[in-house]
Coordinates of C-alpha atoms and ligand atoms in Angstrom, one line a residue:
X1 CA 22.7 -4.7 -13.7
X2 CA 21.1 -8.9 -14.1
X3 CA 17.5 -9.5 -12.8
X4 CA 19.1 -12.2 -10.8
X5 CA 21.3 -9.4 -9.0
X6 CA 17.9 -7.4 -8.5
X7 CA 16.3 -10.4 -6.8
X8 CA 19.3 -10.6 -4.6
X9 CA 18.9 -7.5 -4.1
X10 CA 15.4 -7.5 -2.9
X11 CA 15.6 -10.5 -0.8
X12 CA 18.6 -7.8 0.8
X13 CA 16.3 -6.0 1.6
X14 CA 13.3 -7.5 2.4
X15 CA 15.5 -9.6 5.0
X16 CA 16.7 -5.9 6.3
X17 CA 13.3 -4.6 6.6
X18 CA 12.2 -7.5 8.4
X19 CA 15.1 -7.8 10.9
X20 CA 15.8 -4.1 11.8
X21 CA 11.6 -3.5 12.1
X22 CA 9.6 -3.7 15.2
X23 CA 6.5 -5.0 14.7
X24 CA 3.9 -2.7 14.9
X25 CA 1.2 -5.8 15.3
X26 CA 1.2 -7.9 18.3
X27 CA 4.4 -10.3 19.0
X28 CA 3.4 -14.2 18.4
X29 CA 2.5 -16.4 20.9
X30 CA 3.4 -19.5 18.4
X31 CA 5.2 -20.9 15.8
X32 CA 2.7 -20.4 13.0
X33 CA -0.9 -19.6 12.7
X34 CA -2.1 -19.7 9.7
X35 CA -5.6 -17.9 8.8
X36 CA -8.8 -19.3 8.7
X37 CA -10.5 -16.7 6.8
X38 CA -13.8 -18.3 6.8
X39 CA -13.8 -18.8 11.0
X40 CA -16.5 -17.1 11.9
X41 CA -14.7 -16.5 15.6
X42 CA -13.8 -12.3 16.2
X43 CA -10.6 -11.3 17.2
X44 CA -7.2 -9.7 16.5
X45 CA -5.7 -11.2 13.9
X46 CA -7.7 -14.2 12.6
X47 CA -8.0 -17.8 13.7
X48 CA -5.7 -20.5 13.7
X49 CA -6.3 -23.7 11.0
X50 CA -5.3 -26.7 11.7
X51 CA -4.4 -28.2 9.0
X52 CA -1.7 -26.7 7.0
X53 CA 1.1 -27.0 3.9
X54 CA 4.0 -25.3 2.7
X55 CA 1.0 -23.4 0.2
X56 CA -0.4 -21.3 3.4
X57 CA 3.0 -19.1 3.2
X58 CA 3.0 -19.2 -1.0
X59 CA 2.4 -16.7 -3.2
X60 CA 2.6 -15.9 -7.1
X61 CA 1.0 -12.9 -7.6
X62 CA 3.4 -10.5 -7.3
X63 CA 5.3 -12.3 -10.2
X64 CA 3.6 -10.3 -13.0
X65 CA 3.0 -6.7 -13.8
X66 CA -0.2 -5.1 -13.1
X67 CA -2.8 -3.8 -15.1
X68 CA -2.7 -0.2 -15.8
X69 CA -5.7 0.5 -17.7
X70 CA -7.6 2.5 -15.5
X71 CA -8.4 6.4 -13.9
X72 CA -4.9 6.7 -12.2
X73 CA -2.6 4.5 -14.5
X74 CA -1.4 2.2 -11.9
X75 CA -2.2 -1.2 -9.7
X76 CA -1.7 -1.9 -5.7
X77 CA -0.9 -6.4 -6.1
X78 CA -1.3 -7.1 -2.3
X79 CA 0.0 -9.7 -0.4
X80 CA -0.7 -9.6 2.8
X81 CA -2.8 -12.1 5.3
X82 CA -5.9 -11.9 2.4
X83 CA -3.7 -13.7 -0.3
X84 CA -1.1 -15.3 2.0
X85 CA -2.8 -16.6 5.2
X86 CA 0.6 -18.2 6.9
X87 CA 1.0 -14.3 7.4
X88 CA -1.2 -14.3 10.1
X89 CA 0.6 -13.3 13.8
X90 CA 3.5 -12.5 11.5
X91 CA 3.6 -8.6 11.2
X92 CA 5.2 -8.6 8.1
X93 CA 3.2 -8.1 4.3
X94 CA 3.9 -7.1 0.3
X95 CA 3.0 -5.4 -2.2
X96 CA 3.8 -4.9 -5.9
X97 CA 2.4 -1.4 -7.4
X98 CA 2.7 -1.5 -11.3
X99 CA 2.9 2.2 -12.6
X100 CA 2.0 2.8 -16.5
X101 CA 3.7 6.3 -17.4
X102 CA 2.0 9.6 -15.7
X103 CA 0.2 6.6 -13.4
X104 CA 0.0 7.8 -9.8
X105 CA -0.8 5.9 -6.7
X106 CA -2.6 8.5 -5.2
X107 CA -2.5 9.9 -1.6
X108 CA -3.2 7.5 0.8
X109 CA -2.5 6.2 4.1
X110 CA -1.4 2.6 6.7
X111 CA -3.0 2.4 9.6
X112 CA -0.9 -0.2 10.7
X113 CA 2.3 -0.6 9.4
X114 CA 5.2 1.9 8.4
X115 CA 6.1 1.0 4.2
X116 CA 9.0 0.2 2.4
X117 CA 9.1 0.8 -1.3
X118 CA 11.6 -0.3 -3.8
X119 CA 11.5 0.3 -7.8
X120 CA 11.8 -2.4 -9.7
X121 CA 11.6 -1.1 -12.7
X122 CA 11.2 2.8 -13.9
X123 CA 11.8 5.9 -11.7
X124 CA 8.8 7.5 -9.0
X125 CA 8.1 10.8 -8.0
X126 CA 7.2 9.8 -4.5
X127 CA 6.6 11.6 -0.9
X128 CA 5.4 11.5 2.0
X129 CA 3.7 14.3 4.2
X130 CA 4.4 14.9 8.2
X131 CA 1.7 15.8 10.8
X132 CA 2.8 19.2 10.8
X133 CA 2.2 19.8 6.6
X134 CA 5.6 19.3 5.8
X135 CA 6.4 17.3 2.4
X136 CA 9.5 15.1 2.0
X137 CA 9.8 14.0 -1.4
X138 CA 12.2 12.3 -3.9
X139 CA 12.7 11.1 -7.4
X140 CA 14.0 7.3 -6.6
X141 CA 14.8 4.9 -9.7
X142 CA 15.8 1.6 -10.0
X143 CA 17.0 -0.3 -7.5
X144 CA 16.4 2.8 -4.7
X145 CA 14.1 2.8 -1.8
X146 CA 12.2 5.1 0.3
X147 CA 10.3 4.8 3.3
X148 CA 6.9 5.9 4.5
X149 CA 6.3 6.2 8.1
X150 CA 3.2 4.7 9.4
X151 CA 0.2 6.3 9.2
X152 CA 1.3 9.3 7.1
X153 CA -0.3 10.2 4.0
X154 CA 1.7 9.2 0.6
X155 CA 2.1 8.9 -2.1
X156 CA 4.5 7.8 -6.1
X157 CA 3.9 9.1 -9.3
X158 CA 5.1 7.8 -12.8
X159 CA 6.5 11.1 -14.6
X160 CA 8.7 9.3 -16.9
X161 CA 8.2 8.3 -20.3
X162 CA 8.6 4.0 -19.1
X163 CA 5.9 2.2 -17.3
X164 CA 7.4 1.3 -13.7
X165 CA 7.3 -0.9 -10.6
X166 CA 7.7 -1.4 -7.3
X167 CA 7.8 -3.7 -3.9
X168 CA 6.2 -2.4 -0.9
X169 CA 6.9 -4.4 2.2
X170 CA 4.9 -3.7 5.2
X171 CA 5.7 -4.0 9.2
X172 CA 1.7 -5.3 9.2
X173 CA 0.6 -8.5 8.5
X174 CA -2.8 -6.2 7.1
X175 CA -1.7 -2.6 6.8
X176 CA -5.2 -1.2 5.7
X177 CA -5.2 1.4 3.5
X178 CA -6.9 4.5 3.3
X179 CA -7.5 6.6 0.2
X180 CA -7.4 10.7 1.2
X181 CA -9.9 11.3 -2.0
X182 CA -11.3 8.5 -1.9
X183 CA -12.3 8.8 2.4
X184 CA -13.9 12.1 1.7
X185 CA -15.9 11.9 -1.6
X186 CA -17.0 8.7 -2.2
X187 CA -17.8 7.1 1.4
X188 CA -20.9 4.9 2.3
X189 CA -23.0 7.0 3.5
X190 CA -21.8 10.4 2.3
X191 CA -20.1 13.0 4.0
X192 CA -22.4 16.0 4.1
X193 CA -21.8 18.4 0.8
X194 CA -21.6 20.8 3.8
X195 CA -18.6 19.7 5.8
X196 CA -16.5 19.8 2.9
X197 CA -17.2 22.8 1.5
X198 CA -16.4 24.0 4.7
X199 CA -13.1 21.4 4.9
X200 CA -12.0 22.9 1.4
X201 CA -13.4 26.3 1.2
X202 CA -15.5 25.6 -1.9
X203 CA -18.6 25.7 -2.9
X204 CA -21.1 23.2 -3.5
X205 CA -20.9 22.9 -6.8
X206 CA -17.0 21.9 -6.6
X207 CA -18.2 19.2 -3.8
X208 CA -20.6 17.6 -6.6
X209 CA -18.0 17.5 -9.4
X210 CA -15.3 15.9 -7.5
X211 CA -17.9 13.3 -5.7
X212 CA -19.3 12.2 -9.1
X213 CA -15.5 11.6 -10.6
X214 CA -15.7 9.1 -7.5
X215 CA -19.5 7.3 -7.9
X216 CA -19.3 3.9 -8.9
X217 CA -19.4 3.5 -12.6
X218 CA -22.8 2.7 -13.7
Ligands
GLV1 C1 2.3 1.6 -1.5 O1 2.7 3.2 -1.1 C2 1.5 1.1 -1.6 O2 0.7 1.3 -0.6 O3 1.0 -0.2 -2.1
MN2 MN1 1.4 2.8 0.8

């Protein structure tokens, strides 16, 4: 399929997504409210800035693949209100995820958004886990989509032999991402070992080993 056809499919997917999802964010009260990320005003979202232009609604950061030469062999490039200030109050955002062969976007949740992913290249094994611990998983390939319901733990892994890439859409301007392992083993201040040894039914040694892996590299 030609790349223009894929561009078209992405457009359709995004339109359906935007039209059919009830935003997880509050309803907007005006046409636009471009975020002033530097304002000291504290409110739900960001204060509106006054001089705005088309560039406030533009972002080219998803055009190129992100680097995948890291521990997980994958990179998430966000396109949220922090990159596109014009998204403030609009209740949507996107991200691009690139995966080396064997790369994983590790188990994480988005507390403020449902996510839908569209595979741009390659093949991904994806899944989410419900609050009654049922796993819903599937292998998805180029041109296919999968949905991760709001707040549920989910992941994607590239078990293929070639790189993979996906576009994610969210019904929040700032979905928030909490990686399960980082939250438990790399919080600041750290979660007491006794909590983790009892929760995971393992010894302190094992807990310390995992904590050491997540410690910032010196
Ligand atoms: C994928 O799950 C992402 O959050 O970008
Ligand atoms: Mn996600």
